[in-house]
Amino acid sequence: MGFIEPLFPFIEMTIIILALILIAAFLVWVERRMIGIWQDRLGPNRVGPGGVLQSVADLLKILGKDEFTPKFADRFTFLLAPFIGAITVLMSFAVIPFSESIGVSDLNIGLLFFLAMTSLAVYGVVLAGWSSRNKYALLGGMRAAAQTISYEVFMGLSMMGVVLLAGSFSLRDIVEAQQQSWFITSQWLGCLVFLVAGIAESHRLPFDLPEAETELTAGFHTEYSGFKFALFFLGEYLGVTLISAMTVILFFGGYLPPGFLADTALANIPGIVWFTVKVVFFIMFFILLRTSLPRPRFDQLLAFGWKVMLPLSLINLLLTAVLRLTGVLGGAHV
């Protein structure tokens, strides 16, 4: 037992990574099925019970395709780019507290680590567009760089109000600071900005401008196929899960039950269950959003960020700092 104990973090990390990969594959079926229901059509329902094995069939089909690398591409960078996107998203989950006791690492700078990984993720997309030597792919990579860097500013500012109230960059400390009430009660404006920035960061509809198929064929991954394309797909769905998890941790109490249930039997439900339910809710919100809103023009997306999101995030930070200094928000959250 003494020999195995040092391996517990690695075992836990391996289990979490495998679970996340399975969740990403399952989300492909969930998204197609839910969109079908919301649009009054069937969706995948042939392969397996309720079509649940459709994702397995699609994965086998993708992995069975030829691993094609264009002759005109920069081969090393072309092969490296998909791994950068998937690995950076997976590494972000290392600081996520799934419950009171489940989590790979409790860094005291967990929030900064999350921002660092989301910053590095853009390199995968940009390098994919550049190394493909395809004009559509290059335009998609340039769009991704501008979009991600711009909305990352607003995402970081939207989280600073939470840091002011919790007094820590540790995600577990932020969750524990919400014992009395969730931060959404005072940080609803920051939550709104964070959600919009998260959608833009993960390149999800309606902000999927880097891969807008009506304009850029498929954007930055135009030249990709087989396993490399599957890695981009994996990174996208892991990104949706990551943004949903961060929204729950920062604004909705993480693995904590709602305060009004503190004296009921529901408060005894394990934290991982509460965390999962909240994350699933926001994943469904992301899916529903995809079916509801049209895609804006790229200039409209950037203008909305700098002219609307930036002022809102700064106003939220200023008001939070003033109310924190005057003691209005101090006692309830510290």
Short mmCIF file of C-alpha atoms in Angstrom, two decimals:
data_model
loop_
_atom_site.label_atom_id
_atom_site.label_comp_id
_atom_site.label_asym_id
_atom_site.label_seq_id
_atom_site.Cartn_x
_atom_site.Cartn_y
_atom_site.Cartn_z
CA MET A 1 0.00 0.00 0.00
CA GLY A 2 2.89 2.35 0.80
CA PHE A 3 4.30 1.75 -2.69
CA ILE A 4 0.99 2.47 -4.43
CA GLU A 5 0.09 5.61 -2.44
CA PRO A 6 2.50 7.96 -4.33
CA LEU A 7 0.86 6.79 -7.56
CA PHE A 8 -2.63 7.93 -6.47
CA PRO A 9 -2.35 11.37 -8.18
CA PHE A 10 -1.34 9.74 -11.45
CA ILE A 11 -4.13 7.17 -11.20
CA GLU A 12 -6.65 9.92 -10.45
CA MET A 13 -5.34 12.00 -13.35
CA THR A 14 -5.59 9.04 -15.75
CA ILE A 15 -9.17 8.28 -14.68
CA ILE A 16 -10.18 11.95 -15.11
CA ILE A 17 -8.60 12.16 -18.58
CA LEU A 18 -10.30 8.96 -19.76
CA ALA A 19 -13.62 10.16 -18.32
CA LEU A 20 -13.28 13.52 -20.10
CA ILE A 21 -12.55 11.84 -23.44
CA LEU A 22 -15.60 9.59 -23.03
CA ILE A 23 -17.72 12.62 -22.04
CA ALA A 24 -16.58 14.49 -25.17
CA ALA A 25 -17.56 11.53 -27.36
CA PHE A 26 -20.90 11.22 -25.58
CA LEU A 27 -21.59 14.96 -26.01
CA VAL A 28 -21.50 14.56 -29.78
CA TRP A 29 -24.53 12.26 -29.53
CA VAL A 30 -26.20 14.43 -26.87
CA GLU A 31 -25.86 17.55 -29.01
CA ARG A 32 -27.23 15.94 -32.16
CA ARG A 33 -30.06 14.29 -30.24
CA MET A 34 -31.07 17.43 -28.31
CA ILE A 35 -30.94 19.63 -31.41
CA GLY A 36 -33.16 17.09 -33.17
CA ILE A 37 -35.68 17.22 -30.32
CA TRP A 38 -35.66 21.02 -30.15
CA GLN A 39 -36.09 21.29 -33.94
CA ASP A 40 -38.90 18.71 -34.00
CA ARG A 41 -36.98 15.99 -35.86
CA LEU A 42 -35.53 12.62 -34.90
CA GLY A 43 -31.77 13.03 -34.82
CA PRO A 44 -29.55 9.92 -34.60
CA ASN A 45 -31.70 6.97 -33.50
CA ARG A 46 -30.56 3.90 -35.46
CA VAL A 47 -27.17 2.78 -34.11
CA GLY A 48 -27.66 1.35 -30.62
CA PRO A 49 -30.48 2.20 -28.16
CA GLY A 50 -31.69 5.67 -29.05
CA GLY A 51 -28.73 6.10 -31.40
CA VAL A 52 -26.30 6.23 -28.47
CA LEU A 53 -23.65 4.26 -30.39
CA GLN A 54 -23.69 6.72 -33.29
CA SER A 55 -20.69 8.55 -31.79
CA VAL A 56 -18.76 5.25 -31.70
CA ALA A 57 -19.59 4.64 -35.36
CA ASP A 58 -18.55 8.18 -36.30
CA LEU A 59 -15.28 7.82 -34.36
CA LEU A 60 -14.45 4.54 -36.10
CA LYS A 61 -15.23 6.16 -39.44
CA ILE A 62 -12.97 9.15 -38.70
CA LEU A 63 -10.11 6.98 -37.49
CA GLY A 64 -10.51 4.80 -40.57
CA LYS A 65 -9.90 7.71 -42.94
CA ASP A 66 -6.52 8.26 -44.58
CA GLU A 67 -4.05 10.34 -42.56
CA PHE A 68 -3.48 12.85 -45.35
CA THR A 69 -0.80 15.53 -45.08
CA PRO A 70 -0.63 17.98 -48.01
CA LYS A 71 2.70 18.08 -49.81
CA PHE A 72 2.79 21.87 -49.57
CA ALA A 73 2.20 21.90 -45.78
CA ASP A 74 4.83 22.40 -43.08
CA ARG A 75 4.75 18.77 -41.98
CA PHE A 76 6.03 19.02 -38.38
CA THR A 77 3.84 22.01 -37.43
CA PHE A 78 0.87 20.50 -39.29
CA LEU A 79 1.14 17.35 -37.14
CA LEU A 80 1.83 19.25 -33.91
CA ALA A 81 -1.07 21.75 -34.03
CA PRO A 82 -3.97 19.36 -33.21
CA PHE A 83 -2.10 18.00 -30.18
CA ILE A 84 -1.52 21.52 -28.81
CA GLY A 85 -5.25 22.27 -28.90
CA ALA A 86 -6.31 19.03 -27.21
CA ILE A 87 -3.53 18.88 -24.60
CA THR A 88 -3.94 22.48 -23.40
CA VAL A 89 -7.66 21.95 -22.79
CA LEU A 90 -7.00 18.67 -20.96
CA MET A 91 -4.36 20.37 -18.80
CA SER A 92 -6.88 23.03 -17.79
CA PHE A 93 -8.91 20.34 -16.04
CA ALA A 94 -5.96 19.68 -13.70
CA VAL A 95 -7.04 22.59 -11.46
CA ILE A 96 -10.80 21.90 -11.55
CA PRO A 97 -12.20 20.86 -8.12
CA PHE A 98 -14.87 18.31 -9.03
CA SER A 99 -15.82 17.80 -5.37
CA GLU A 100 -14.45 18.26 -1.87
CA SER A 101 -11.88 15.51 -2.44
CA ILE A 102 -11.74 14.96 -6.23
CA GLY A 103 -9.31 17.04 -8.24
CA VAL A 104 -5.83 16.60 -9.68
CA SER A 105 -4.21 19.70 -8.18
CA ASP A 106 -5.24 22.51 -5.85
CA LEU A 107 -2.95 25.27 -7.13
CA ASN A 108 -3.08 28.56 -5.29
CA ILE A 109 -2.95 30.19 -8.73
CA GLY A 110 -5.49 27.85 -10.34
CA LEU A 111 -7.38 30.68 -12.03
CA LEU A 112 -4.19 32.01 -13.61
CA PHE A 113 -3.29 28.50 -14.76
CA PHE A 114 -6.70 28.24 -16.47
CA LEU A 115 -6.10 31.55 -18.28
CA ALA A 116 -2.60 30.45 -19.29
CA MET A 117 -3.88 27.21 -20.83
CA THR A 118 -6.67 28.96 -22.73
CA SER A 119 -4.04 31.39 -24.05
CA LEU A 120 -1.82 28.55 -25.25
CA ALA A 121 -4.75 26.80 -26.94
CA VAL A 122 -4.92 29.49 -29.62
CA TYR A 123 -1.45 28.44 -30.84
CA GLY A 124 -2.87 25.12 -32.00
CA VAL A 125 -5.49 26.81 -34.16
CA VAL A 126 -3.16 29.48 -35.54
CA LEU A 127 -0.39 26.99 -36.34
CA ALA A 128 -2.93 24.67 -37.99
CA GLY A 129 -4.08 27.47 -40.28
CA TRP A 130 -0.57 28.64 -41.10
CA SER A 131 1.06 25.23 -41.60
CA SER A 132 -1.69 24.04 -43.96
CA ARG A 133 -0.59 26.58 -46.60
CA ASN A 134 -4.24 26.96 -47.53
CA LYS A 135 -5.73 30.44 -47.85
CA TYR A 136 -9.04 29.47 -46.23
CA ALA A 137 -7.22 27.76 -43.37
CA LEU A 138 -4.93 30.76 -42.90
CA LEU A 139 -7.90 33.14 -42.74
CA GLY A 140 -9.53 30.84 -40.16
CA GLY A 141 -6.35 30.82 -38.07
CA MET A 142 -6.09 34.63 -38.20
CA ARG A 143 -9.72 34.97 -37.18
CA ALA A 144 -9.16 32.57 -34.30
CA ALA A 145 -6.16 34.57 -33.07
CA ALA A 146 -8.00 37.90 -33.14
CA GLN A 147 -11.17 36.47 -31.61
CA THR A 148 -9.46 34.49 -28.84
CA ILE A 149 -7.02 37.22 -27.81
CA SER A 150 -9.77 39.86 -27.78
CA TYR A 151 -12.31 37.91 -25.75
CA GLU A 152 -9.64 36.59 -23.40
CA VAL A 153 -9.23 40.15 -22.12
CA PHE A 154 -12.91 40.36 -21.18
CA MET A 155 -12.89 36.87 -19.72
CA GLY A 156 -10.00 37.74 -17.41
CA LEU A 157 -11.62 41.00 -16.30
CA SER A 158 -14.97 39.30 -15.66
CA MET A 159 -13.29 36.90 -13.20
CA MET A 160 -11.50 39.61 -11.20
CA GLY A 161 -14.68 40.51 -9.33
CA VAL A 162 -14.85 36.92 -8.06
CA VAL A 163 -11.19 37.09 -7.01
CA LEU A 164 -11.89 40.30 -5.08
CA LEU A 165 -14.73 38.65 -3.17
CA ALA A 166 -12.99 35.32 -2.54
CA GLY A 167 -9.56 36.80 -1.85
CA SER A 168 -7.82 33.97 -3.68
CA PHE A 169 -6.89 32.64 -7.11
CA SER A 170 -7.41 29.05 -5.94
CA LEU A 171 -10.53 27.54 -7.50
CA ARG A 172 -11.23 25.47 -4.39
CA ASP A 173 -11.00 28.59 -2.20
CA ILE A 174 -13.39 30.35 -4.58
CA VAL A 175 -15.89 27.52 -4.21
CA GLU A 176 -15.58 27.44 -0.42
CA ALA A 177 -16.10 31.23 -0.28
CA GLN A 178 -19.62 30.62 -1.63
CA GLN A 179 -20.81 28.67 1.42
CA GLN A 180 -23.29 31.39 2.39
CA SER A 181 -24.40 32.51 -1.06
CA TRP A 182 -23.26 31.96 -4.62
CA PHE A 183 -21.35 34.74 -6.38
CA ILE A 184 -24.00 34.93 -9.10
CA THR A 185 -26.06 37.08 -6.71
CA SER A 186 -23.52 39.90 -6.85
CA GLN A 187 -21.53 38.99 -9.99
CA TRP A 188 -24.36 38.41 -12.47
CA LEU A 189 -22.86 40.98 -14.84
CA GLY A 190 -19.45 39.31 -14.64
CA CYS A 191 -21.12 35.94 -15.25
CA LEU A 192 -22.81 37.28 -18.38
CA VAL A 193 -19.52 38.61 -19.75
CA PHE A 194 -17.74 35.35 -18.86
CA LEU A 195 -20.34 33.24 -20.67
CA VAL A 196 -20.16 35.32 -23.85
CA ALA A 197 -16.35 35.29 -23.75
CA GLY A 198 -16.40 31.53 -23.12
CA ILE A 199 -18.52 30.93 -26.20
CA ALA A 200 -16.09 32.99 -28.28
CA GLU A 201 -13.05 31.25 -26.73
CA SER A 202 -14.39 27.79 -27.55
CA HIS A 203 -15.38 28.86 -31.10
CA ARG A 204 -18.94 27.65 -30.64
CA LEU A 205 -21.95 28.88 -32.59
CA PRO A 206 -22.88 31.65 -33.00
CA PHE A 207 -19.22 32.70 -32.59
CA ASP A 208 -17.65 29.97 -34.76
CA LEU A 209 -16.14 32.51 -37.19
CA PRO A 210 -12.73 30.73 -37.42
CA GLU A 211 -14.43 27.72 -39.04
CA ALA A 212 -17.43 29.35 -40.73
CA GLU A 213 -18.18 26.77 -43.43
CA THR A 214 -20.21 29.18 -45.57
CA GLU A 215 -17.21 31.51 -45.83
CA LEU A 216 -14.03 29.49 -45.25
CA THR A 217 -14.91 25.91 -46.33
CA ALA A 218 -13.99 24.57 -42.87
CA GLY A 219 -11.59 27.23 -41.64
CA PHE A 220 -8.37 26.32 -39.86
CA HIS A 221 -8.91 22.54 -40.13
CA THR A 222 -9.76 22.47 -43.85
CA GLU A 223 -6.77 20.26 -44.71
CA TYR A 224 -7.12 17.90 -41.74
CA SER A 225 -8.58 14.39 -41.71
CA GLY A 226 -8.55 11.20 -39.69
CA PHE A 227 -7.07 11.22 -36.20
CA LYS A 228 -5.81 14.84 -36.43
CA PHE A 229 -9.31 16.09 -37.24
CA ALA A 230 -10.69 14.03 -34.35
CA LEU A 231 -8.30 15.85 -31.99
CA PHE A 232 -9.73 19.22 -33.04
CA PHE A 233 -13.21 17.83 -32.49
CA LEU A 234 -12.18 16.53 -29.07
CA GLY A 235 -10.75 19.92 -28.11
CA GLU A 236 -13.97 21.70 -29.06
CA TYR A 237 -16.24 19.54 -26.91
CA LEU A 238 -13.77 19.52 -24.02
CA GLY A 239 -13.73 23.31 -24.31
CA VAL A 240 -17.52 23.44 -23.89
CA THR A 241 -17.24 21.22 -20.81
CA LEU A 242 -14.40 23.34 -19.41
CA ILE A 243 -16.24 26.66 -19.80
CA SER A 244 -19.36 25.12 -18.25
CA ALA A 245 -17.30 23.82 -15.30
CA MET A 246 -15.60 27.19 -14.79
CA THR A 247 -18.95 28.99 -14.87
CA VAL A 248 -20.25 26.66 -12.17
CA ILE A 249 -17.11 27.08 -10.03
CA LEU A 250 -16.88 30.86 -10.29
CA PHE A 251 -20.53 31.87 -10.03
CA PHE A 252 -22.73 28.92 -9.00
CA GLY A 253 -21.04 27.41 -5.97
CA GLY A 254 -19.12 24.60 -7.69
CA TYR A 255 -19.81 21.35 -5.84
CA LEU A 256 -21.80 23.09 -3.08
CA PRO A 257 -25.59 22.65 -2.87
CA PRO A 258 -27.86 25.73 -2.96
CA GLY A 259 -28.01 27.57 0.35
CA PHE A 260 -31.75 27.10 0.78
CA LEU A 261 -31.21 23.32 0.81
CA ALA A 262 -28.64 23.44 3.62
CA ASP A 263 -31.00 21.95 6.23
CA THR A 264 -32.59 19.34 3.99
CA ALA A 265 -31.65 15.79 3.02
CA LEU A 266 -30.57 17.04 -0.43
CA ALA A 267 -27.62 18.79 1.20
CA ASN A 268 -26.14 15.33 1.89
CA ILE A 269 -25.90 14.49 -1.81
CA PRO A 270 -22.20 14.11 -2.78
CA GLY A 271 -20.56 17.23 -4.17
CA ILE A 272 -19.61 15.51 -7.42
CA VAL A 273 -23.33 15.01 -8.13
CA TRP A 274 -24.17 18.68 -7.58
CA PHE A 275 -21.20 19.68 -9.72
CA THR A 276 -22.22 17.33 -12.54
CA VAL A 277 -25.84 18.50 -12.56
CA LYS A 278 -24.80 22.16 -12.79
CA VAL A 279 -22.26 21.49 -15.56
CA VAL A 280 -24.82 19.49 -17.57
CA PHE A 281 -27.25 22.41 -17.31
CA PHE A 282 -24.74 24.82 -18.86
CA ILE A 283 -23.71 22.33 -21.55
CA MET A 284 -27.37 22.12 -22.56
CA PHE A 285 -27.45 25.92 -22.58
CA PHE A 286 -24.50 25.97 -25.02
CA ILE A 287 -26.26 23.44 -27.25
CA LEU A 288 -29.55 25.35 -27.22
CA LEU A 289 -27.70 28.58 -28.02
CA ARG A 290 -26.26 26.93 -31.13
CA THR A 291 -29.74 26.32 -32.50
CA SER A 292 -31.13 29.74 -31.60
CA LEU A 293 -28.85 32.55 -32.81
CA PRO A 294 -27.47 33.45 -36.25
CA ARG A 295 -23.76 33.91 -36.84
CA PRO A 296 -22.62 37.59 -36.83
CA ARG A 297 -20.04 39.06 -39.18
CA PHE A 298 -16.48 38.97 -37.93
CA ASP A 299 -16.22 42.76 -37.65
CA GLN A 300 -19.47 42.77 -35.66
CA LEU A 301 -18.07 40.16 -33.27
CA LEU A 302 -14.91 42.15 -32.55
CA ALA A 303 -16.80 45.45 -32.31
CA PHE A 304 -19.23 43.89 -29.83
CA GLY A 305 -16.30 42.73 -27.73
CA TRP A 306 -14.41 46.01 -27.52
CA LYS A 307 -17.42 48.35 -27.46
CA VAL A 308 -19.79 46.37 -25.22
CA MET A 309 -18.00 43.56 -23.36
CA LEU A 310 -14.97 45.63 -22.32
CA PRO A 311 -16.99 48.50 -20.76
CA LEU A 312 -19.31 46.02 -19.00
CA SER A 313 -16.42 44.03 -17.51
CA LEU A 314 -14.69 47.22 -16.33
CA ILE A 315 -17.92 48.55 -14.78
CA ASN A 316 -18.46 45.24 -12.99
CA LEU A 317 -14.88 45.27 -11.65
CA LEU A 318 -15.15 48.90 -10.51
CA LEU A 319 -18.49 48.40 -8.74
CA THR A 320 -17.27 45.21 -7.06
CA ALA A 321 -14.13 46.96 -5.79
CA VAL A 322 -16.11 49.93 -4.44
CA LEU A 323 -18.71 47.73 -2.73
CA ARG A 324 -15.97 45.47 -1.34
CA LEU A 325 -14.05 48.42 0.12
CA THR A 326 -17.18 49.91 1.65
CA GLY A 327 -18.03 46.55 3.26
CA VAL A 328 -21.31 46.03 1.40
CA LEU A 329 -20.05 42.75 -0.13
CA GLY A 330 -17.40 41.93 2.45
CA GLY A 331 -19.07 39.91 5.19
CA ALA A 332 -21.26 37.70 3.00
CA HIS A 333 -18.46 36.14 0.98
CA VAL A 334 -15.22 36.23 2.97
#
